[in-house]
PDB file of C-alpha atoms in Angstrom:
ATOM      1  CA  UNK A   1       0.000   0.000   0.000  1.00  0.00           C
ATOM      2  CA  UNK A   2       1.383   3.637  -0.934  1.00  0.00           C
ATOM      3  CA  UNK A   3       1.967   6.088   2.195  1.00  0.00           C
ATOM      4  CA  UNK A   4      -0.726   8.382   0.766  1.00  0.00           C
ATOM      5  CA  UNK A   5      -3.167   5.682   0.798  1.00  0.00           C
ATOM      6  CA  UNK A   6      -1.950   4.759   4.582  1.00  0.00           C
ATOM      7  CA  UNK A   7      -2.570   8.345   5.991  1.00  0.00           C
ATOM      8  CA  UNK A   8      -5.871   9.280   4.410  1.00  0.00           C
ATOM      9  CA  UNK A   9      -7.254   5.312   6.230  1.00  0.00           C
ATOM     10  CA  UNK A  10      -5.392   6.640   9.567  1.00  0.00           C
ATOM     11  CA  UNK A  11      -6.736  10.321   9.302  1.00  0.00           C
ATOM     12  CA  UNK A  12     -10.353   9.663   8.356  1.00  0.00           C
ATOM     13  CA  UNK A  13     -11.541   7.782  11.098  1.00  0.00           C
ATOM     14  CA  UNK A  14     -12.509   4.741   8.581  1.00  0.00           C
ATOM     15  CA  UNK A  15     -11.618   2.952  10.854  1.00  0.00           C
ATOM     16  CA  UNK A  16     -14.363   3.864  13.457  1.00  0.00           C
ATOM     17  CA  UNK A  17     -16.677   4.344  10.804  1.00  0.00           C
ATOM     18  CA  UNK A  18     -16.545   1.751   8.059  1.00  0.00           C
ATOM     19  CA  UNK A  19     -18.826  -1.477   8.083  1.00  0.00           C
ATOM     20  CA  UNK A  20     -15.421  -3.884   7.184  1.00  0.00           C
ATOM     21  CA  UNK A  21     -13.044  -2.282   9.654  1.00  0.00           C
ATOM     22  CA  UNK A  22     -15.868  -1.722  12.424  1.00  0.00           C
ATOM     23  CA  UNK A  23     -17.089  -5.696  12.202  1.00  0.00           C
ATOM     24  CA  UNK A  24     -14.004  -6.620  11.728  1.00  0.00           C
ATOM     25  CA  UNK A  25     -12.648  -5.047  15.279  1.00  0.00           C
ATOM     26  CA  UNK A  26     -15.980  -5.991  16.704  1.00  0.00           C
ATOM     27  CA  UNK A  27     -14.933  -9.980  15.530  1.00  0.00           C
ATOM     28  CA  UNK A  28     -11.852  -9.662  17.310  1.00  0.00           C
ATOM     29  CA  UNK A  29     -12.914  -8.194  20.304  1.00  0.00           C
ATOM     30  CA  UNK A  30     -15.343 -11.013  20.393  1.00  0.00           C
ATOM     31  CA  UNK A  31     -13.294 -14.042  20.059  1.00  0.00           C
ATOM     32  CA  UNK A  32     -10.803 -12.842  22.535  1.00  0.00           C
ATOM     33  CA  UNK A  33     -13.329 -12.723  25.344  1.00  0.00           C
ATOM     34  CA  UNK A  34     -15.067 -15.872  24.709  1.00  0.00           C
ATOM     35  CA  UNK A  35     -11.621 -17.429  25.234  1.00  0.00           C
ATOM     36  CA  UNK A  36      -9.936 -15.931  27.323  1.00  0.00           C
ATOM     37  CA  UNK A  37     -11.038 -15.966  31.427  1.00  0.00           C
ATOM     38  CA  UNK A  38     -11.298 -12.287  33.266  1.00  0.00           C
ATOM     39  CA  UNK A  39      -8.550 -10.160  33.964  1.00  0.00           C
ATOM     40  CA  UNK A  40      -5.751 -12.563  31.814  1.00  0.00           C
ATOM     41  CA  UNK A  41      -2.816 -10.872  30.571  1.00  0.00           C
ATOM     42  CA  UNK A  42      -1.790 -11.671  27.214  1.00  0.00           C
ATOM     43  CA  UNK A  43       1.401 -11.272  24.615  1.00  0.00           C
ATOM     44  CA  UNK A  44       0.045 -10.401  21.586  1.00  0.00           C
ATOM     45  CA  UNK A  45       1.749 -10.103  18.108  1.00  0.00           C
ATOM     46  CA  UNK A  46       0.328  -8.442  15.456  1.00  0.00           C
ATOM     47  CA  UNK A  47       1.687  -9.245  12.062  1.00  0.00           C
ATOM     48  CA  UNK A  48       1.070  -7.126   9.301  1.00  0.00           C
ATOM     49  CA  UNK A  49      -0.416  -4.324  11.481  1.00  0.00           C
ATOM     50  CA  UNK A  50       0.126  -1.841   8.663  1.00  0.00           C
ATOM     51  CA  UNK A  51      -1.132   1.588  10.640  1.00  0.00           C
ATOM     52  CA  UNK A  52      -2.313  -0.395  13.468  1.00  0.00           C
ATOM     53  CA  UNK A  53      -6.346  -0.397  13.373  1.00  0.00           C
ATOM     54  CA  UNK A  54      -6.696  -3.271  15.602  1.00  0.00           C
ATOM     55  CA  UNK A  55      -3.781  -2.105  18.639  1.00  0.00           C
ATOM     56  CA  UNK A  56      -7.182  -0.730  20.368  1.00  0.00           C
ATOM     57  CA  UNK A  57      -8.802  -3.711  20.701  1.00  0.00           C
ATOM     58  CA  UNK A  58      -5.938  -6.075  21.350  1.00  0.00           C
ATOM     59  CA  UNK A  59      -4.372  -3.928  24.318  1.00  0.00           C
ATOM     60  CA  UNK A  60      -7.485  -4.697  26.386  1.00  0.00           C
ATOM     61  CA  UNK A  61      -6.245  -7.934  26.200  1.00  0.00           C
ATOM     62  CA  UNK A  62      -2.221  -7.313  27.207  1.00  0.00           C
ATOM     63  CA  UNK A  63       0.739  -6.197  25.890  1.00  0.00           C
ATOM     64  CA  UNK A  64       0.694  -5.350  22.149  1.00  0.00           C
ATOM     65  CA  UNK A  65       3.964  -5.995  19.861  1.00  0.00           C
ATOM     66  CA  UNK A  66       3.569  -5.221  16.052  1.00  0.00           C
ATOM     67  CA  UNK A  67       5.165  -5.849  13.019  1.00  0.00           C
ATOM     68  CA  UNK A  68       4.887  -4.740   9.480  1.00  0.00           C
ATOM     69  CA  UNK A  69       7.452  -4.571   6.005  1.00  0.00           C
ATOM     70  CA  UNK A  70       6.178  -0.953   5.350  1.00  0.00           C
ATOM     71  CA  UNK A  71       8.489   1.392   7.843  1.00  0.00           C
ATOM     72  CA  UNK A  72       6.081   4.364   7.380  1.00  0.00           C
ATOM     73  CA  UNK A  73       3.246   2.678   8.006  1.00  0.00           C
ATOM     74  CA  UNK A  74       5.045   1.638  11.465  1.00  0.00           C
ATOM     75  CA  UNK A  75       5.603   5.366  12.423  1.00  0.00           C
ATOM     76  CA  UNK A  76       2.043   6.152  11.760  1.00  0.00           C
ATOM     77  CA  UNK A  77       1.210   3.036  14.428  1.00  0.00           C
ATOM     78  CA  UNK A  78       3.507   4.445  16.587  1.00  0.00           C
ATOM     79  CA  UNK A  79       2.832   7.544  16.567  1.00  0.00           C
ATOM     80  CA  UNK A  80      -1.199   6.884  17.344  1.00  0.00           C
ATOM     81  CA  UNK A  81      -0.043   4.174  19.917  1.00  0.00           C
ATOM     82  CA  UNK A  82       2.934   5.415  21.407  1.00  0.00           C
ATOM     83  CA  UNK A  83       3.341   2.931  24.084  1.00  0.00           C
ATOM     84  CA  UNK A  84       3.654  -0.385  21.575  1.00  0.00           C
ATOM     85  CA  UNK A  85       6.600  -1.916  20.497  1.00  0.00           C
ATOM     86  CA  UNK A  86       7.265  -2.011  16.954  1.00  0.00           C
ATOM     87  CA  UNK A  87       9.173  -4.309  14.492  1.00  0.00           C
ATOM     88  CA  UNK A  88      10.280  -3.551  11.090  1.00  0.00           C
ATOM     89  CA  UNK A  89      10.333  -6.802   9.111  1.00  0.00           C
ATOM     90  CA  UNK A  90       8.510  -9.252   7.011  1.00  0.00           C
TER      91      UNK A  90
END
């Protein structure tokens, strides 16, 4: 994905707002807690994270590490999520 195309996803709230992004976060959410018991702790690793949509949802669940190829794409996580730990790599 082009940088361009990165920002305007990351600036326009599609994230919050879009049917694919909002189910899909909803999904997520909802597997993790009909897994996992109250109040567990978890290491998560996100590959692919690109700008990071899902870093909300998975933090409720523990510690959040991310990778992605795309180095600008890993700045905008960061830089909306400033207390992750990101990996460049593929």
């Amino acid at each position: 994905m082009d940088l361009k195309d990165y920002k305007v996803l990351s600036e326009s709230n599609n994230y919050d707002s879009y049917f694919w992004y909002k189910s899909r976060l909803n999904l997520i959410n909802n597997i993790f807690c009909s897994v996992l018991s109250p109040g567990k702790k978890l290491k998560i690793l996100d590959i692919g994270c690109g700008t990071g949509a899902e870093i909300g949802v998975l933090e409720k669940f523990g510690e959040v590490i991310v990778i992605d190829i795309n180095e600008k794409a890993l700045e905008i996580a960061k830089e909306k999520n400033p207390k992750i730990k990101v990996i460049s790599g593929n």
